[in-house]
mmCIF file of C-alpha atoms in Angstrom:
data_model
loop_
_atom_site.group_PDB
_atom_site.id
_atom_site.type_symbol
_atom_site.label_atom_id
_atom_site.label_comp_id
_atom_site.label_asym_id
_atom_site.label_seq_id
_atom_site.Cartn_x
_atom_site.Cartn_y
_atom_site.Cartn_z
ATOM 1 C CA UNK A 1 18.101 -1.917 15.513
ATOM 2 C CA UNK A 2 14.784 0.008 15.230
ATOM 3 C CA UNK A 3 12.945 0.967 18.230
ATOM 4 C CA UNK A 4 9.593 2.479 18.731
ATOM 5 C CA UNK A 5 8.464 3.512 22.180
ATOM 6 C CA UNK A 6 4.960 3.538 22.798
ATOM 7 C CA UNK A 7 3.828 5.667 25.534
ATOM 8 C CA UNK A 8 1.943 5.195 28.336
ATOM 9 C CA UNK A 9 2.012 1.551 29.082
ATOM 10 C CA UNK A 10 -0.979 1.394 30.590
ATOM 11 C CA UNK A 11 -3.782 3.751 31.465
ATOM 12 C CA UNK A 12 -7.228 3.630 33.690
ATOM 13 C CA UNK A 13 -9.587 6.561 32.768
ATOM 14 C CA UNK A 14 -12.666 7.850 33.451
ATOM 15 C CA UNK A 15 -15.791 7.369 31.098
ATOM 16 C CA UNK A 16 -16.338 10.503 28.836
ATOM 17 C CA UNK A 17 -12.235 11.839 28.979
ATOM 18 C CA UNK A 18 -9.862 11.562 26.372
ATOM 19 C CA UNK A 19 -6.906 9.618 26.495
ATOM 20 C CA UNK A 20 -3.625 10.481 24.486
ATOM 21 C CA UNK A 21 -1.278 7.594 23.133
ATOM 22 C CA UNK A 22 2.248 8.497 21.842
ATOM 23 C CA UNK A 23 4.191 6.527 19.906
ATOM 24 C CA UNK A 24 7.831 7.637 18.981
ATOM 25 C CA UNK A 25 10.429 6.067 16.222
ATOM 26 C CA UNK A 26 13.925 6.348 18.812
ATOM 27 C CA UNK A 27 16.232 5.927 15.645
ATOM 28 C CA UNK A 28 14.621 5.897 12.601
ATOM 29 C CA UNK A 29 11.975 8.138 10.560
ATOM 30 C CA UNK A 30 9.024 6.449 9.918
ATOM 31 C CA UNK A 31 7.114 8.009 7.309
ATOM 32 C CA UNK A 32 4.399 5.780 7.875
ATOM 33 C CA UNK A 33 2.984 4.479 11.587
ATOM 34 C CA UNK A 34 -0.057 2.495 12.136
ATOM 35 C CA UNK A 35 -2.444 1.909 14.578
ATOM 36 C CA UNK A 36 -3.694 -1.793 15.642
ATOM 37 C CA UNK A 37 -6.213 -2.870 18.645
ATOM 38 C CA UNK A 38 -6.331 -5.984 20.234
ATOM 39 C CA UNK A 39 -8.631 -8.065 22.496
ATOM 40 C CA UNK A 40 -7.640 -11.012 24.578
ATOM 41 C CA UNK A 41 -5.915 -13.701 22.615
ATOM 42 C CA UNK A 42 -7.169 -12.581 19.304
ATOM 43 C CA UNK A 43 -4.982 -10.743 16.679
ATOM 44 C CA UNK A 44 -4.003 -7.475 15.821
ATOM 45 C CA UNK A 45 -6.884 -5.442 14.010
ATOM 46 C CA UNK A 46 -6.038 -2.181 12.107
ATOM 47 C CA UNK A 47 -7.424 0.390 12.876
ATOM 48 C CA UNK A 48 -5.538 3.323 10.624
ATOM 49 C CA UNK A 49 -2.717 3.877 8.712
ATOM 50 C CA UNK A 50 -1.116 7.195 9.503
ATOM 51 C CA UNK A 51 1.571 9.409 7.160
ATOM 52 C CA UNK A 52 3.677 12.039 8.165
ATOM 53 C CA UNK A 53 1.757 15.176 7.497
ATOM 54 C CA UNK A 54 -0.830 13.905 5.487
ATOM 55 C CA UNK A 55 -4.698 12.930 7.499
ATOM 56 C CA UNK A 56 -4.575 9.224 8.742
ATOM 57 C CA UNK A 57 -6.239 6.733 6.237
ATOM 58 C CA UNK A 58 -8.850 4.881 8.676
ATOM 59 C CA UNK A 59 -9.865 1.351 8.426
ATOM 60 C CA UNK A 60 -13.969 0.480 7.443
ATOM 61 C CA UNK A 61 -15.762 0.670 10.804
ATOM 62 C CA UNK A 62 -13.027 2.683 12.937
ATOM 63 C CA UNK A 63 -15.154 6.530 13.936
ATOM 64 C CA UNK A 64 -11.966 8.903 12.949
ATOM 65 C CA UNK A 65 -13.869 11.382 15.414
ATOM 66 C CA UNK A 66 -13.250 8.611 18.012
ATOM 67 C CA UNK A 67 -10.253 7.793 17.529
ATOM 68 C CA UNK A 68 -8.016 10.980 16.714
ATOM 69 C CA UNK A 69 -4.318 10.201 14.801
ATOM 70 C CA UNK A 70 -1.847 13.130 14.504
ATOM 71 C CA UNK A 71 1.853 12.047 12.758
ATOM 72 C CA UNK A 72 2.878 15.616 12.351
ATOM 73 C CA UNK A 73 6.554 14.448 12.454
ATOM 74 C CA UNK A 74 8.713 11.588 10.964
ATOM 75 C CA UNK A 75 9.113 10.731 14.681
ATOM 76 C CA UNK A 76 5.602 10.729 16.340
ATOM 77 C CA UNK A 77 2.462 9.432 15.979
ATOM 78 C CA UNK A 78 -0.506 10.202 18.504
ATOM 79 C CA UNK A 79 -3.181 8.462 18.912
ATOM 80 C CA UNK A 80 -5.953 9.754 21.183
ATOM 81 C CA UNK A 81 -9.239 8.131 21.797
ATOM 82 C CA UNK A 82 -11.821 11.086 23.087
ATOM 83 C CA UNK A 83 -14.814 10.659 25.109
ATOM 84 C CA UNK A 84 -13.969 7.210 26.045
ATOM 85 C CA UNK A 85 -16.569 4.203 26.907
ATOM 86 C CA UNK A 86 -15.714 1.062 28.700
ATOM 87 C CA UNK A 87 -15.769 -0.429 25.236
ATOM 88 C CA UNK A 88 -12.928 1.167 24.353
ATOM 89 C CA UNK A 89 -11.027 -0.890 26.837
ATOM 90 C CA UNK A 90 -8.506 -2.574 25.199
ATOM 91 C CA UNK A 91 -5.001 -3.043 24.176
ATOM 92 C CA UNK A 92 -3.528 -0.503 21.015
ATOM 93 C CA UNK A 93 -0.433 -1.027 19.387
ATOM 94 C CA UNK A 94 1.172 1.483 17.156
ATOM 95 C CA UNK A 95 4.046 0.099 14.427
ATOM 96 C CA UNK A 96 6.303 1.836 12.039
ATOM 97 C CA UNK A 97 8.571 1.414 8.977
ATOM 98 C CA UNK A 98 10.571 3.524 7.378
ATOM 99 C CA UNK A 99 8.482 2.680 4.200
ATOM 100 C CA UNK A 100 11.432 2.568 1.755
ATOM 101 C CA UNK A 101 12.654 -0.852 0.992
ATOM 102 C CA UNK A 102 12.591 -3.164 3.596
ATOM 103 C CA UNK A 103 13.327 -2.693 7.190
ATOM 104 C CA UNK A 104 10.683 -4.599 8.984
ATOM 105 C CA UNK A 105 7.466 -3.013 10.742
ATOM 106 C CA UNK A 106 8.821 -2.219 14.181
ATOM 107 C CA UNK A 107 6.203 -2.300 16.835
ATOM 108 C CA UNK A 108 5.715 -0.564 20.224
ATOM 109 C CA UNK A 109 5.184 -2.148 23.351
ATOM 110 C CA UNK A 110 1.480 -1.622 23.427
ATOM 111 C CA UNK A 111 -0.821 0.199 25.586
ATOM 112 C CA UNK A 112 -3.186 -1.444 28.049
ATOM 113 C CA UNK A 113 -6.802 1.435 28.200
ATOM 114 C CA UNK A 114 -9.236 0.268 30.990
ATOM 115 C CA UNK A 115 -12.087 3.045 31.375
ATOM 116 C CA UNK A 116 -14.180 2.742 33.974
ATOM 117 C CA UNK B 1 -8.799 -7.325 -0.120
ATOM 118 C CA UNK B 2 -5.764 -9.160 0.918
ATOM 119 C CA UNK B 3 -6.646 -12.162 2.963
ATOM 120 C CA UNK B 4 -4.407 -14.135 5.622
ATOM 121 C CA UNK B 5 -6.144 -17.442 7.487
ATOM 122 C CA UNK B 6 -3.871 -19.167 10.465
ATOM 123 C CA UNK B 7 -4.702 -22.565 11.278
ATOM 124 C CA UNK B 8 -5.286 -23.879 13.899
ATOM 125 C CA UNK B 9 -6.463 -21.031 15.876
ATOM 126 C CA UNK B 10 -5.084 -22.702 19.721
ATOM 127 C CA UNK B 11 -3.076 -25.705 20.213
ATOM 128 C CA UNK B 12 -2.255 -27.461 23.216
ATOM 129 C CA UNK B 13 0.880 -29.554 23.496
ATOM 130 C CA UNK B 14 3.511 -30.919 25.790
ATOM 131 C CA UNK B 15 7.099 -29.887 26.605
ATOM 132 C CA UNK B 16 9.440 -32.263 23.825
ATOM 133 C CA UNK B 17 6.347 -32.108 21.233
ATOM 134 C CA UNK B 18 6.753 -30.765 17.916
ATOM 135 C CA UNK B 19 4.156 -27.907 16.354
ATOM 136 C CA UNK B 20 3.554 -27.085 13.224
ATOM 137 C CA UNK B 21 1.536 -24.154 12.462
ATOM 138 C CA UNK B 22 0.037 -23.056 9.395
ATOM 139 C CA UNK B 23 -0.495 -19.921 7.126
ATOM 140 C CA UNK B 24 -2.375 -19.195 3.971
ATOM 141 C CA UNK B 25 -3.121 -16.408 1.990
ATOM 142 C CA UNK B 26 -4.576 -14.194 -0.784
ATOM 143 C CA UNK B 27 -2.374 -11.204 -1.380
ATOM 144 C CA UNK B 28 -2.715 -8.885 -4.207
ATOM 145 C CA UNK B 29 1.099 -7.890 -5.698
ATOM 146 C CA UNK B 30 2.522 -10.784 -3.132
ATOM 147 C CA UNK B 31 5.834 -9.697 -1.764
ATOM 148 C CA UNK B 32 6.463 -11.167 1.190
ATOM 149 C CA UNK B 33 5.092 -13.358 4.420
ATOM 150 C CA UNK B 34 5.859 -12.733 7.957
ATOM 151 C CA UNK B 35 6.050 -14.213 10.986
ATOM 152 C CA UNK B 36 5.586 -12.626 14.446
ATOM 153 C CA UNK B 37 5.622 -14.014 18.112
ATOM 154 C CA UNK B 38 3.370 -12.020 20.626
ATOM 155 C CA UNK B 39 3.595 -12.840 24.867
ATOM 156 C CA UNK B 40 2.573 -10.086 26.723
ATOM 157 C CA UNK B 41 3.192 -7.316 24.921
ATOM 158 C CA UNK B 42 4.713 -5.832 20.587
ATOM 159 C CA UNK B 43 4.938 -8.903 18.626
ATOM 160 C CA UNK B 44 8.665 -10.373 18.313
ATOM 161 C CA UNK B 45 9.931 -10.433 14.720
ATOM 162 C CA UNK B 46 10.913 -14.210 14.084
ATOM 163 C CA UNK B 47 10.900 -14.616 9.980
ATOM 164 C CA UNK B 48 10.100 -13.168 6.624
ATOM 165 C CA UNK B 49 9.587 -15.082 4.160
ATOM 166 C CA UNK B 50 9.864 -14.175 0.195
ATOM 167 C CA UNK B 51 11.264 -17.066 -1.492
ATOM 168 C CA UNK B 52 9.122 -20.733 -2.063
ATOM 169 C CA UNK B 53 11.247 -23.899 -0.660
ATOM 170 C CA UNK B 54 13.576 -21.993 1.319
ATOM 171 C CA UNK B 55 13.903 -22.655 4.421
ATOM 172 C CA UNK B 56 14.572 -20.341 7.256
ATOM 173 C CA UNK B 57 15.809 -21.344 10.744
ATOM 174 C CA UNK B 58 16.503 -19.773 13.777
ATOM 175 C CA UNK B 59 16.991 -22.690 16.628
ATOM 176 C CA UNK B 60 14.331 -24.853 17.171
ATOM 177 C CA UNK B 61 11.957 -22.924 14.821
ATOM 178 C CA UNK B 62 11.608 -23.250 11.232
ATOM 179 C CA UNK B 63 9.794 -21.904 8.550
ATOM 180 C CA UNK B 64 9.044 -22.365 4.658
ATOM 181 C CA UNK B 65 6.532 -21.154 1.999
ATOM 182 C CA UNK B 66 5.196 -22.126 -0.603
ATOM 183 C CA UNK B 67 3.914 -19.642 -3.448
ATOM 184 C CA UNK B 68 2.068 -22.547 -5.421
ATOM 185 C CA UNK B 69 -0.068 -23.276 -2.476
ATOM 186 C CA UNK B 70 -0.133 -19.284 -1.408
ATOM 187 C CA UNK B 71 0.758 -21.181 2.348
ATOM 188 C CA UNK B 72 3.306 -21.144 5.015
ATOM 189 C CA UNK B 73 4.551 -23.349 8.167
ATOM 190 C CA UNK B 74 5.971 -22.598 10.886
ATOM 191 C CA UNK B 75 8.075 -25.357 13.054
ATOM 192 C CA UNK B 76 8.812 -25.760 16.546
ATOM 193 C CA UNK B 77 10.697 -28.369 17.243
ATOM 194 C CA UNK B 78 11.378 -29.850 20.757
ATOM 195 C CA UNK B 79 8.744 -27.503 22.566
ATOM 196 C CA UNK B 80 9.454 -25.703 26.181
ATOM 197 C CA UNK B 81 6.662 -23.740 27.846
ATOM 198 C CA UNK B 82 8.636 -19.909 26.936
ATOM 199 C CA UNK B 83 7.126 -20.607 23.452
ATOM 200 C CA UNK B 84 3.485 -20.668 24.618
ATOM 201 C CA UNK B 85 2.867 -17.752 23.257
ATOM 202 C CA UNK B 86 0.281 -16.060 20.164
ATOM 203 C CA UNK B 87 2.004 -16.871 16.615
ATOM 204 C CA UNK B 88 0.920 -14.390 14.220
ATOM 205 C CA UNK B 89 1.356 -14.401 10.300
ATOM 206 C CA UNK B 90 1.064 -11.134 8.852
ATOM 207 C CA UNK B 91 1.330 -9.892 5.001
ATOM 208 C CA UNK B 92 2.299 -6.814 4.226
ATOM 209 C CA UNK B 93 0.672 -4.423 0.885
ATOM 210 C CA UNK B 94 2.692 -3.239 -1.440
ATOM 211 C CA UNK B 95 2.622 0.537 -1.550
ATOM 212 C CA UNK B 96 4.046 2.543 -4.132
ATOM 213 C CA UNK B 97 7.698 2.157 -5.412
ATOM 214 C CA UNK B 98 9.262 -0.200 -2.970
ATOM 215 C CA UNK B 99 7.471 1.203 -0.032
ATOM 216 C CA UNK B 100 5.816 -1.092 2.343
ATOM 217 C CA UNK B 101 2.359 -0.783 3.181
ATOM 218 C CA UNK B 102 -0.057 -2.159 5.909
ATOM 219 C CA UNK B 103 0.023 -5.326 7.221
ATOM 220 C CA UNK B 104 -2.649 -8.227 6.778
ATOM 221 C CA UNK B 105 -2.698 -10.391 9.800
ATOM 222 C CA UNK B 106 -4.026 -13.323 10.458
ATOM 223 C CA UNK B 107 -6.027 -14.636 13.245
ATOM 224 C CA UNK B 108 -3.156 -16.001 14.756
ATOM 225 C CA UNK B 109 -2.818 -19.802 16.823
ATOM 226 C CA UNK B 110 -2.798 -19.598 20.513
ATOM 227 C CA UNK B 111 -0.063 -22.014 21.241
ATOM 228 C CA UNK B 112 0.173 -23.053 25.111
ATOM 229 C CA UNK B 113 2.529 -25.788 26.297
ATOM 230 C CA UNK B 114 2.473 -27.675 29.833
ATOM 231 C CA UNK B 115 5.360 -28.981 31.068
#
């Protein structure tokens, strides 16, 4: 079956670094990957839509200076968020199809982001 | 804009009980509905729905839609506390040609069961 791996699991940073969030398709290429955020037993919010070699389409209300997206190959999607604030804590989830006919919306593991 | 609303939004129930969960929505160029379940961590795949009145099954869950009410249900029969979980109902755009676009999600029910 399809498997994304999301990469790191979880990371603690500093206030004011940038953090860098991978998120690979293992057997598939996903022309399009996108980028959710989640707080404590609420649902997934979107936060951008990203297409291989083409600049991320960013939900209303998510900075795309903020929160950086790079899918420069069917296989990877990055997501970094730069200068991070403790309100940028939270839990990011990256998903991708194939995006011809249907094969589901496979989703990574997640990635826990504490700053401090 | 598309539109998904879960209902309720946390339920509390016993081992042996029997939940039903609920889904509607407003979708432009409907294709399809789907339903996730989230513990931990990704969301588990469980259903997708495209066709009213059929139902789907997988164990002790269940679900249908309906396209005349734009709503779905999900079943879970004969509760244990490994379903306590985050249910999740998600629609997905259609893109262009039969390419799948973003998802819609709803708010999603908190479902915890005690033994």
């Amino acid at each position: 079956g399809a498997v994304v791996s999301q990469h790191p699991s979880r990371v603690i940073c500093k206030s004011g670094t940038s953090v860098k969030i991978e998120c690979r398709s293992l057997d598939f290429q996903a022309t399009t990957m996108f980028w959710y955020r989640q707080f404590p037993k609420q649902s997934l919010m979107l936060m951008a839509t990203s297409n291989e070699g083409s600049k991320a389409t960013y939900e209303q209300g998510v900075e795309k200076d903020k929160f950086l997206i790079n899918h420069a190959s069917l296989t990877l999607s990055t997501l970094t968020v730069t200068s991070a604030h403790p309100e940028d804590s939270s839990f990011y989830i990256c998903s991708a199809t194939p995006g011809q006919g249907y094969y589901g919306y496979t989703f990574g593991s997640g990635t826990r982001l504490t700053v401090v | 804009e598309d539109k998904v609303v879960q209902s309720p939004l946390s339920l509390v129930v016993h081992e042996g009980d029997t939940v039903t969960l609920n889904c509607s929505y407003e979708v432009t160029n409907f294709r399809s509905l789907l339903w996730y379940k989230q513990e931990k961590k990704a969301p588990t795949f469980l259903f997708m729905l495209t066709s009213s009145g059929i139902e789907k099954k997988s164990g002790r869950l269940s679900s249908i839609l309906d396209k005349k009410e734009l709503s779905s249900i999900l079943n879970i029969t004969a509760t244990q506390t490994g379903d306590s979980a985050i249910y999740l109902c998600a629609a997905p755009q259609r893109a262009g040609g039969t390419s799948y676009g973003k998802l819609t999600f709803g708010q999603g029910t908190i479902l915890t069961v005690h033994p």
